[in-house]
mmCIF file of C-alpha atoms in Angstrom:
data_model
loop_
_atom_site.group_PDB
_atom_site.id
_atom_site.type_symbol
_atom_site.label_atom_id
_atom_site.label_comp_id
_atom_site.label_asym_id
_atom_site.label_seq_id
_atom_site.Cartn_x
_atom_site.Cartn_y
_atom_site.Cartn_z
ATOM 1 C CA UNK A 1 -7.791 14.344 17.733
ATOM 2 C CA UNK A 2 -9.950 15.612 14.608
ATOM 3 C CA UNK A 3 -12.905 13.622 14.746
ATOM 4 C CA UNK A 4 -14.459 14.447 11.476
ATOM 5 C CA UNK A 5 -12.176 15.613 8.319
ATOM 6 C CA UNK A 6 -12.484 14.550 4.357
ATOM 7 C CA UNK A 7 -9.811 11.827 3.297
ATOM 8 C CA UNK A 8 -9.046 12.248 -1.357
ATOM 9 C CA UNK A 9 -7.965 9.466 -3.275
ATOM 10 C CA UNK A 10 -6.210 11.097 -6.110
ATOM 11 C CA UNK A 11 -6.466 9.351 -8.721
ATOM 12 C CA UNK A 12 -3.691 10.480 -11.113
ATOM 13 C CA UNK A 13 -1.884 9.575 -14.136
ATOM 14 C CA UNK A 14 1.139 7.394 -13.887
ATOM 15 C CA UNK A 15 4.363 8.008 -15.617
ATOM 16 C CA UNK A 16 6.605 5.248 -16.304
ATOM 17 C CA UNK A 17 10.284 5.825 -16.212
ATOM 18 C CA UNK A 18 10.918 2.347 -17.918
ATOM 19 C CA UNK A 19 11.912 3.846 -21.328
ATOM 20 C CA UNK A 20 14.904 6.442 -18.992
ATOM 21 C CA UNK A 21 18.001 4.953 -20.090
ATOM 22 C CA UNK A 22 19.917 5.723 -17.036
ATOM 23 C CA UNK A 23 19.365 6.869 -13.320
ATOM 24 C CA UNK A 24 19.616 10.924 -14.274
ATOM 25 C CA UNK A 25 17.029 10.713 -16.789
ATOM 26 C CA UNK A 26 14.515 8.254 -14.649
ATOM 27 C CA UNK A 27 15.130 10.438 -11.342
ATOM 28 C CA UNK A 28 14.301 13.584 -13.508
ATOM 29 C CA UNK A 29 11.105 12.313 -14.932
ATOM 30 C CA UNK A 30 10.247 11.657 -11.305
ATOM 31 C CA UNK A 31 11.104 15.167 -10.234
ATOM 32 C CA UNK A 32 8.210 15.994 -12.802
ATOM 33 C CA UNK A 33 5.794 13.507 -11.606
ATOM 34 C CA UNK A 34 6.358 14.776 -8.009
ATOM 35 C CA UNK A 35 5.790 18.498 -9.249
ATOM 36 C CA UNK A 36 2.431 17.471 -10.995
ATOM 37 C CA UNK A 37 1.383 15.384 -7.999
ATOM 38 C CA UNK A 38 1.418 17.693 -5.584
ATOM 39 C CA UNK A 39 0.187 20.768 -7.721
ATOM 40 C CA UNK A 40 -2.766 18.422 -8.296
ATOM 41 C CA UNK A 41 -3.159 17.915 -4.592
ATOM 42 C CA UNK A 42 -3.122 21.205 -3.429
ATOM 43 C CA UNK A 43 -5.215 22.163 -6.348
ATOM 44 C CA UNK A 44 -7.963 19.645 -4.833
ATOM 45 C CA UNK A 45 -7.647 20.854 -1.154
ATOM 46 C CA UNK A 46 -8.287 24.571 -2.753
ATOM 47 C CA UNK A 47 -11.816 23.272 -4.203
ATOM 48 C CA UNK A 48 -12.213 20.210 -1.767
ATOM 49 C CA UNK A 49 -11.795 22.658 1.453
ATOM 50 C CA UNK A 50 -9.709 22.712 4.231
ATOM 51 C CA UNK A 51 -11.214 19.830 5.967
ATOM 52 C CA UNK A 52 -9.213 17.694 3.167
ATOM 53 C CA UNK A 53 -6.562 16.190 5.693
ATOM 54 C CA UNK A 54 -5.658 12.813 4.648
ATOM 55 C CA UNK A 55 -4.612 12.149 0.662
ATOM 56 C CA UNK A 56 -3.219 8.543 -0.268
ATOM 57 C CA UNK A 57 -1.927 8.614 -3.990
ATOM 58 C CA UNK A 58 -1.514 5.599 -6.312
ATOM 59 C CA UNK A 59 0.719 2.704 -6.247
ATOM 60 C CA UNK A 60 4.417 3.225 -7.478
ATOM 61 C CA UNK A 61 3.207 6.703 -8.649
ATOM 62 C CA UNK A 62 6.665 7.950 -9.303
ATOM 63 C CA UNK A 63 7.986 5.116 -11.717
ATOM 64 C CA UNK A 64 5.192 2.755 -12.552
ATOM 65 C CA UNK A 65 6.605 -1.016 -12.107
ATOM 66 C CA UNK A 66 9.243 -2.839 -13.618
ATOM 67 C CA UNK A 67 8.623 -4.165 -17.125
ATOM 68 C CA UNK A 68 11.114 -6.912 -17.822
ATOM 69 C CA UNK A 69 13.955 -5.116 -16.112
ATOM 70 C CA UNK A 70 16.319 -7.310 -13.923
ATOM 71 C CA UNK A 71 16.184 -6.632 -10.093
ATOM 72 C CA UNK A 72 19.730 -5.041 -10.453
ATOM 73 C CA UNK A 73 18.422 -2.544 -13.379
ATOM 74 C CA UNK A 74 15.614 -1.537 -11.466
ATOM 75 C CA UNK A 75 17.639 -1.223 -8.544
ATOM 76 C CA UNK A 76 19.575 1.092 -10.345
ATOM 77 C CA UNK A 77 16.825 3.316 -12.402
ATOM 78 C CA UNK A 78 13.939 3.101 -10.227
ATOM 79 C CA UNK A 79 14.650 3.195 -6.238
ATOM 80 C CA UNK A 80 15.435 5.682 -3.653
ATOM 81 C CA UNK A 81 15.813 5.739 0.296
ATOM 82 C CA UNK A 82 13.577 8.140 2.194
ATOM 83 C CA UNK A 83 16.826 10.371 2.856
ATOM 84 C CA UNK A 84 15.953 11.481 -1.055
ATOM 85 C CA UNK A 85 15.147 15.564 -2.048
ATOM 86 C CA UNK A 86 11.723 13.732 -3.551
ATOM 87 C CA UNK A 87 10.605 12.873 0.445
ATOM 88 C CA UNK A 88 12.176 15.995 1.219
ATOM 89 C CA UNK A 89 9.907 17.773 -1.252
ATOM 90 C CA UNK A 90 6.880 16.142 0.077
ATOM 91 C CA UNK A 91 7.671 16.759 3.443
ATOM 92 C CA UNK A 92 7.963 20.419 2.968
ATOM 93 C CA UNK A 93 4.536 20.139 1.215
ATOM 94 C CA UNK A 94 2.366 18.354 4.081
ATOM 95 C CA UNK A 95 3.421 21.357 6.329
ATOM 96 C CA UNK A 96 2.664 24.063 4.117
ATOM 97 C CA UNK A 97 -0.971 22.228 3.054
ATOM 98 C CA UNK A 98 -1.480 20.719 6.270
ATOM 99 C CA UNK A 99 -2.268 17.225 5.122
ATOM 100 C CA UNK A 100 -1.266 13.461 5.993
ATOM 101 C CA UNK A 101 0.106 12.243 2.894
ATOM 102 C CA UNK A 102 0.482 8.493 2.116
ATOM 103 C CA UNK A 103 2.013 6.462 -1.172
ATOM 104 C CA UNK A 104 4.075 4.068 -2.412
ATOM 105 C CA UNK A 105 7.271 3.923 -3.948
ATOM 106 C CA UNK A 106 10.487 1.475 -4.814
ATOM 107 C CA UNK A 107 13.060 1.382 -1.657
ATOM 108 C CA UNK A 108 16.477 1.138 -1.268
ATOM 109 C CA UNK A 109 17.680 -0.383 2.151
ATOM 110 C CA UNK A 110 21.612 -0.471 3.136
ATOM 111 C CA UNK A 111 21.433 -3.715 4.768
ATOM 112 C CA UNK A 112 20.260 -5.533 1.791
ATOM 113 C CA UNK A 113 22.278 -3.694 -1.000
ATOM 114 C CA UNK A 114 21.577 -5.974 -3.598
ATOM 115 C CA UNK A 115 17.874 -5.690 -3.395
ATOM 116 C CA UNK A 116 14.664 -3.276 -2.958
ATOM 117 C CA UNK A 117 11.524 -2.971 -1.205
ATOM 118 C CA UNK A 118 8.383 -1.820 -2.596
ATOM 119 C CA UNK A 119 6.971 0.307 0.188
ATOM 120 C CA UNK A 120 4.192 2.217 1.485
ATOM 121 C CA UNK A 121 4.548 5.776 3.676
ATOM 122 C CA UNK A 122 2.380 8.159 5.431
ATOM 123 C CA UNK A 123 4.079 11.769 6.032
ATOM 124 C CA UNK A 124 2.200 13.912 8.297
ATOM 125 C CA UNK A 125 0.776 17.664 8.568
ATOM 126 C CA UNK A 126 4.254 18.335 10.414
ATOM 127 C CA UNK A 127 6.268 16.847 7.575
ATOM 128 C CA UNK A 128 7.272 13.871 9.377
ATOM 129 C CA UNK A 129 7.748 10.447 8.074
ATOM 130 C CA UNK A 130 5.658 8.292 10.444
ATOM 131 C CA UNK A 131 5.137 5.002 8.970
ATOM 132 C CA UNK A 132 6.662 2.748 6.405
ATOM 133 C CA UNK A 133 4.955 -0.355 5.275
ATOM 134 C CA UNK A 134 7.057 -3.049 3.227
ATOM 135 C CA UNK A 135 5.096 -4.868 0.744
ATOM 136 C CA UNK A 136 5.006 -8.769 2.030
ATOM 137 C CA UNK A 137 3.510 -10.459 -1.291
ATOM 138 C CA UNK A 138 4.998 -9.852 -4.546
ATOM 139 C CA UNK A 139 5.294 -11.910 -7.523
ATOM 140 C CA UNK A 140 8.604 -10.767 -8.824
ATOM 141 C CA UNK A 141 9.519 -8.391 -6.224
ATOM 142 C CA UNK A 142 12.133 -9.128 -3.464
ATOM 143 C CA UNK A 143 10.093 -8.511 -0.254
ATOM 144 C CA UNK A 144 11.095 -9.004 3.829
ATOM 145 C CA UNK A 145 9.346 -12.656 3.817
ATOM 146 C CA UNK A 146 12.175 -13.249 1.448
ATOM 147 C CA UNK A 147 14.762 -12.507 3.756
ATOM 148 C CA UNK A 148 12.633 -13.275 6.881
ATOM 149 C CA UNK A 149 15.283 -14.368 9.189
ATOM 150 C CA UNK A 150 17.801 -11.423 8.520
ATOM 151 C CA UNK A 151 14.716 -8.748 8.571
ATOM 152 C CA UNK A 152 13.470 -9.916 11.510
ATOM 153 C CA UNK A 153 16.932 -9.831 13.280
ATOM 154 C CA UNK A 154 17.640 -6.226 12.016
ATOM 155 C CA UNK A 155 14.091 -4.501 12.283
ATOM 156 C CA UNK A 156 11.772 -6.878 14.917
ATOM 157 C CA UNK A 157 8.412 -8.422 14.448
ATOM 158 C CA UNK A 158 6.379 -5.038 15.019
ATOM 159 C CA UNK A 159 8.068 -3.425 11.501
ATOM 160 C CA UNK A 160 6.237 -6.006 9.257
ATOM 161 C CA UNK A 161 2.650 -5.001 10.354
ATOM 162 C CA UNK A 162 2.647 -0.904 11.266
ATOM 163 C CA UNK A 163 0.265 1.227 12.495
ATOM 164 C CA UNK A 164 0.072 4.907 13.400
ATOM 165 C CA UNK A 165 -1.484 6.263 15.929
ATOM 166 C CA UNK A 166 -2.235 9.880 14.968
ATOM 167 C CA UNK A 167 -4.777 13.009 15.365
ATOM 168 C CA UNK A 168 -6.490 11.410 12.039
ATOM 169 C CA UNK A 169 -6.886 8.339 13.794
ATOM 170 C CA UNK A 170 -4.613 4.714 13.588
ATOM 171 C CA UNK A 171 -3.782 4.514 10.358
ATOM 172 C CA UNK A 172 -2.125 1.573 8.001
ATOM 173 C CA UNK A 173 -0.968 0.920 4.739
ATOM 174 C CA UNK A 174 -2.028 -1.846 2.563
ATOM 175 C CA UNK A 175 0.195 -2.062 -0.997
ATOM 176 C CA UNK A 176 -1.644 -2.813 -4.249
ATOM 177 C CA UNK A 177 -2.787 -6.520 -4.581
ATOM 178 C CA UNK A 178 -2.358 -7.338 -0.825
ATOM 179 C CA UNK A 179 -5.841 -6.320 -0.563
ATOM 180 C CA UNK A 180 -6.630 -9.787 -1.330
ATOM 181 C CA UNK A 181 -5.113 -11.089 1.494
ATOM 182 C CA UNK A 182 -7.016 -10.893 4.466
ATOM 183 C CA UNK A 183 -4.228 -11.927 6.722
ATOM 184 C CA UNK A 184 -2.534 -8.399 5.717
ATOM 185 C CA UNK A 185 -5.615 -6.546 6.761
ATOM 186 C CA UNK A 186 -6.572 -8.457 9.820
ATOM 187 C CA UNK A 187 -2.546 -8.691 11.385
ATOM 188 C CA UNK A 188 -3.216 -4.531 11.139
ATOM 189 C CA UNK A 189 -6.474 -4.821 12.373
ATOM 190 C CA UNK A 190 -5.186 -6.702 15.408
ATOM 191 C CA UNK A 191 -2.951 -3.504 15.952
ATOM 192 C CA UNK A 192 -5.273 -1.361 16.359
ATOM 193 C CA UNK A 193 -5.422 -0.166 12.485
ATOM 194 C CA UNK A 194 -8.826 2.042 11.684
ATOM 195 C CA UNK A 195 -8.151 3.200 8.022
ATOM 196 C CA UNK A 196 -6.387 1.352 5.893
ATOM 197 C CA UNK A 197 -4.648 3.451 3.481
ATOM 198 C CA UNK A 198 -4.471 1.277 0.073
ATOM 199 C CA UNK A 199 -2.164 2.841 -2.658
ATOM 200 C CA UNK A 200 -3.308 0.592 -5.699
ATOM 201 C CA UNK A 201 -2.674 0.398 -9.468
ATOM 202 C CA UNK A 202 -5.141 -1.587 -10.490
ATOM 203 C CA UNK A 203 -7.596 -3.086 -13.934
ATOM 204 C CA UNK A 204 -10.102 -0.891 -14.021
ATOM 205 C CA UNK A 205 -13.668 -2.815 -15.243
ATOM 206 C CA UNK A 206 -17.494 -1.587 -14.995
ATOM 207 C CA UNK A 207 -17.742 -5.353 -13.430
ATOM 208 C CA UNK A 208 -16.740 -5.767 -10.001
ATOM 209 C CA UNK A 209 -13.144 -6.918 -9.896
ATOM 210 C CA UNK A 210 -11.154 -8.979 -7.373
ATOM 211 C CA UNK A 211 -9.369 -6.094 -5.972
ATOM 212 C CA UNK A 212 -12.638 -4.251 -5.854
ATOM 213 C CA UNK A 213 -14.693 -6.868 -3.679
ATOM 214 C CA UNK A 214 -11.626 -7.224 -1.844
ATOM 215 C CA UNK A 215 -11.872 -3.426 -0.630
ATOM 216 C CA UNK A 216 -15.563 -3.618 0.613
ATOM 217 C CA UNK A 217 -14.818 -7.041 2.788
ATOM 218 C CA UNK A 218 -11.648 -5.856 4.445
ATOM 219 C CA UNK A 219 -13.676 -3.135 5.459
ATOM 220 C CA UNK A 220 -16.406 -4.777 6.652
ATOM 221 C CA UNK A 221 -14.547 -7.864 8.245
ATOM 222 C CA UNK A 222 -12.189 -5.573 10.079
ATOM 223 C CA UNK A 223 -14.864 -2.555 10.609
ATOM 224 C CA UNK A 224 -12.434 -0.061 8.957
ATOM 225 C CA UNK A 225 -12.729 2.754 6.476
ATOM 226 C CA UNK A 226 -10.625 2.087 3.114
ATOM 227 C CA UNK A 227 -9.213 4.736 1.258
ATOM 228 C CA UNK A 228 -8.167 3.593 -2.286
ATOM 229 C CA UNK A 229 -6.286 5.281 -5.092
ATOM 230 C CA UNK A 230 -5.614 3.641 -8.584
ATOM 231 C CA UNK A 231 -3.478 5.224 -11.295
ATOM 232 C CA UNK A 232 -5.639 7.028 -14.075
ATOM 233 C CA UNK A 233 -3.475 4.837 -16.687
ATOM 234 C CA UNK A 234 -0.247 4.527 -17.092
ATOM 235 C CA UNK A 235 1.710 6.527 -19.939
ATOM 236 C CA UNK A 236 5.316 5.915 -21.652
ATOM 237 C CA UNK A 237 5.068 2.034 -21.505
ATOM 238 C CA UNK A 238 3.967 -0.685 -23.634
ATOM 239 C CA UNK A 239 1.022 -1.463 -22.130
ATOM 240 C CA UNK A 240 -2.760 -0.239 -22.795
ATOM 241 C CA UNK A 241 -2.904 3.066 -21.195
ATOM 242 C CA UNK A 242 -6.070 2.893 -19.648
ATOM 243 C CA UNK A 243 -5.806 -0.362 -18.402
ATOM 244 C CA UNK A 244 -5.172 0.534 -14.352
ATOM 245 C CA UNK A 245 -7.913 3.505 -14.487
ATOM 246 C CA UNK A 246 -10.819 3.839 -12.292
ATOM 247 C CA UNK A 247 -12.316 2.296 -8.954
ATOM 248 C CA UNK A 248 -10.668 4.803 -6.439
ATOM 249 C CA UNK A 249 -13.201 4.661 -3.772
ATOM 250 C CA UNK A 250 -13.711 5.518 -0.351
ATOM 251 C CA UNK A 251 -15.299 2.369 1.683
ATOM 252 C CA UNK A 252 -17.069 3.104 4.781
ATOM 253 C CA UNK A 253 -16.530 0.773 7.877
ATOM 254 C CA UNK A 254 -19.362 -1.037 7.133
ATOM 255 C CA UNK A 255 -19.107 -1.660 3.005
ATOM 256 C CA UNK A 256 -20.748 0.809 1.959
ATOM 257 C CA UNK A 257 -18.640 3.075 -0.891
ATOM 258 C CA UNK A 258 -18.963 6.594 -0.212
ATOM 259 C CA UNK A 259 -17.163 7.959 -2.941
ATOM 260 C CA UNK A 260 -15.892 6.553 -6.115
ATOM 261 C CA UNK A 261 -13.798 8.585 -9.080
ATOM 262 C CA UNK A 262 -14.833 7.608 -12.640
ATOM 263 C CA UNK A 263 -11.826 7.366 -15.223
ATOM 264 C CA UNK A 264 -8.997 10.147 -15.780
ATOM 265 C CA UNK A 265 -7.210 12.053 -13.391
ATOM 266 C CA UNK A 266 -9.674 12.590 -10.694
ATOM 267 C CA UNK A 267 -10.623 14.026 -7.147
ATOM 268 C CA UNK A 268 -13.852 12.597 -6.844
ATOM 269 C CA UNK A 269 -12.880 9.997 -4.389
ATOM 270 C CA UNK A 270 -13.594 12.581 -1.601
ATOM 271 C CA UNK A 271 -15.477 11.668 1.463
ATOM 272 C CA UNK A 272 -15.763 12.610 5.202
ATOM 273 C CA UNK A 273 -13.976 9.874 7.483
ATOM 274 C CA UNK A 274 -15.798 9.948 11.286
ATOM 275 C CA UNK A 275 -13.831 8.474 13.747
ATOM 276 C CA UNK A 276 -15.727 9.019 16.435
ATOM 277 C CA UNK A 277 -18.613 7.211 14.730
ATOM 278 C CA UNK A 278 -16.168 4.140 13.500
ATOM 279 C CA UNK A 279 -15.064 3.791 17.555
ATOM 280 C CA UNK A 280 -18.417 4.402 18.663
ATOM 281 C CA UNK A 281 -19.606 1.145 16.296
ATOM 282 C CA UNK A 282 -16.708 -0.967 17.533
ATOM 283 C CA UNK A 283 -17.608 -0.455 20.856
ATOM 284 C CA UNK A 284 -21.119 -1.797 20.713
ATOM 285 C CA UNK A 285 -22.243 -5.458 21.454
ATOM 286 C CA UNK A 286 -23.624 -7.117 18.304
ATOM 287 C CA UNK A 287 -23.647 -9.441 15.724
ATOM 288 C CA UNK A 288 -21.597 -7.070 13.419
ATOM 289 C CA UNK A 289 -18.894 -6.540 15.983
ATOM 290 C CA UNK A 290 -16.630 -9.013 13.859
ATOM 291 C CA UNK A 291 -13.756 -7.798 15.820
ATOM 292 C CA UNK A 292 -15.132 -8.519 19.130
ATOM 293 C CA UNK A 293 -16.330 -12.175 17.832
ATOM 294 C CA UNK A 294 -12.665 -13.261 16.866
ATOM 295 C CA UNK A 295 -11.582 -16.342 17.676
ATOM 296 C CA UNK A 296 -7.626 -16.357 16.852
ATOM 297 C CA UNK A 297 -6.665 -19.059 19.211
ATOM 298 C CA UNK A 298 -8.607 -21.365 16.379
ATOM 299 C CA UNK A 299 -6.838 -20.714 13.532
ATOM 300 C CA UNK A 300 -3.073 -20.129 14.574
ATOM 301 C CA UNK A 301 -2.509 -23.655 15.192
ATOM 302 C CA UNK A 302 -3.499 -24.055 11.205
ATOM 303 C CA UNK A 303 -1.038 -21.201 10.262
ATOM 304 C CA UNK A 304 2.007 -22.604 12.479
ATOM 305 C CA UNK A 305 1.924 -26.071 11.402
ATOM 306 C CA UNK A 306 1.260 -25.334 7.434
ATOM 307 C CA UNK A 307 3.691 -23.501 4.861
ATOM 308 C CA UNK A 308 2.643 -22.534 1.256
ATOM 309 C CA UNK A 309 5.223 -19.973 -0.036
ATOM 310 C CA UNK A 310 8.280 -20.811 2.007
ATOM 311 C CA UNK A 311 10.175 -17.559 3.999
ATOM 312 C CA UNK A 312 13.788 -17.170 3.204
ATOM 313 C CA UNK A 313 13.295 -18.309 -0.586
ATOM 314 C CA UNK A 314 16.457 -15.991 -1.461
ATOM 315 C CA UNK A 315 18.750 -17.888 0.937
ATOM 316 C CA UNK A 316 22.014 -19.330 -1.096
ATOM 317 C CA UNK A 317 19.911 -18.088 -4.438
ATOM 318 C CA UNK A 318 20.086 -14.651 -6.860
ATOM 319 C CA UNK A 319 16.848 -13.329 -7.206
ATOM 320 C CA UNK A 320 15.753 -13.162 -10.283
ATOM 321 C CA UNK A 321 12.305 -13.719 -12.002
ATOM 322 C CA UNK A 322 13.491 -17.736 -12.551
ATOM 323 C CA UNK A 323 13.516 -18.024 -8.870
ATOM 324 C CA UNK A 324 10.364 -16.608 -7.977
ATOM 325 C CA UNK A 325 8.848 -18.645 -10.993
ATOM 326 C CA UNK A 326 10.521 -21.880 -9.186
ATOM 327 C CA UNK A 327 9.478 -20.945 -5.803
ATOM 328 C CA UNK A 328 5.855 -20.681 -6.968
ATOM 329 C CA UNK A 329 5.811 -23.923 -9.118
ATOM 330 C CA UNK A 330 7.535 -25.995 -5.951
ATOM 331 C CA UNK A 331 4.606 -24.644 -3.966
ATOM 332 C CA UNK A 332 2.174 -25.625 -6.666
ATOM 333 C CA UNK A 333 3.481 -29.116 -6.584
ATOM 334 C CA UNK A 334 3.564 -29.511 -3.255
ATOM 335 C CA UNK A 335 -0.158 -28.802 -2.806
ATOM 336 C CA UNK A 336 -1.576 -31.377 -5.692
ATOM 337 C CA UNK A 337 1.181 -33.977 -5.703
#
């Protein structure tokens, strides 16, 4: 067990593949991006020092996001499996640099050949893929919840909220806006999570944003560290470049911001993670021990008896943007009519 080490939320520019005309050109750009990201990671470790053991990358750092593409178009252009050469390169890098690496990408799954999932991952310092989490809440992208019955039949319930027990502590991933859904972090904490690895691409502002408030809240209520990496702008897309820039940070388990990047490519959001201190804090009888004082039985019936956004929403339907809009409108109408 490494009881005290440094983590880095690496804030780096995201190069969008949206303008690429085919799979070959998009994958070539993804390769170029990964080379830059790994070089920046290596350089950051040289500067920060050998105590750097954990690096979190921004959301969809290899591709940017679908900006008008259909599910089929994005499937063909932007999505890969964990057997892809890009993952092999990241695994070798982690062994060479002796770091854990977490990021987020668009993933293909042979069990759902017409879909893709937005997945977060953790590769350990031996080059092993030790965790893969698939985003459960999304506006216009497929999720396991949209095909829930079949997904659970194949992968089982525990696949929804994976936690990796490692020498750096118990690690879990939260994808982007899911930091705004307290249930995600809570379900991960129930399974032992001590550090939330948050790959994000979010609006930067001098004012407190929703996501920035949520990072603190999730750390406080779950007594966990949050390592949150935002992009340093998105290039190559008809989108104001610096809209998603800044706010990468590391949040202490009491909600204090330990370090935070400004704008642009930055390794400033790095700080020590002290697992012993966290575990000691969780072991105390205290008003602030929110984990020990949870009464889950009170809330379970409300979740069991009520449904808002329905599971299995793709059943008998072709997944399109119109279907996502229709489903959300149905939920709104049910709530207020």
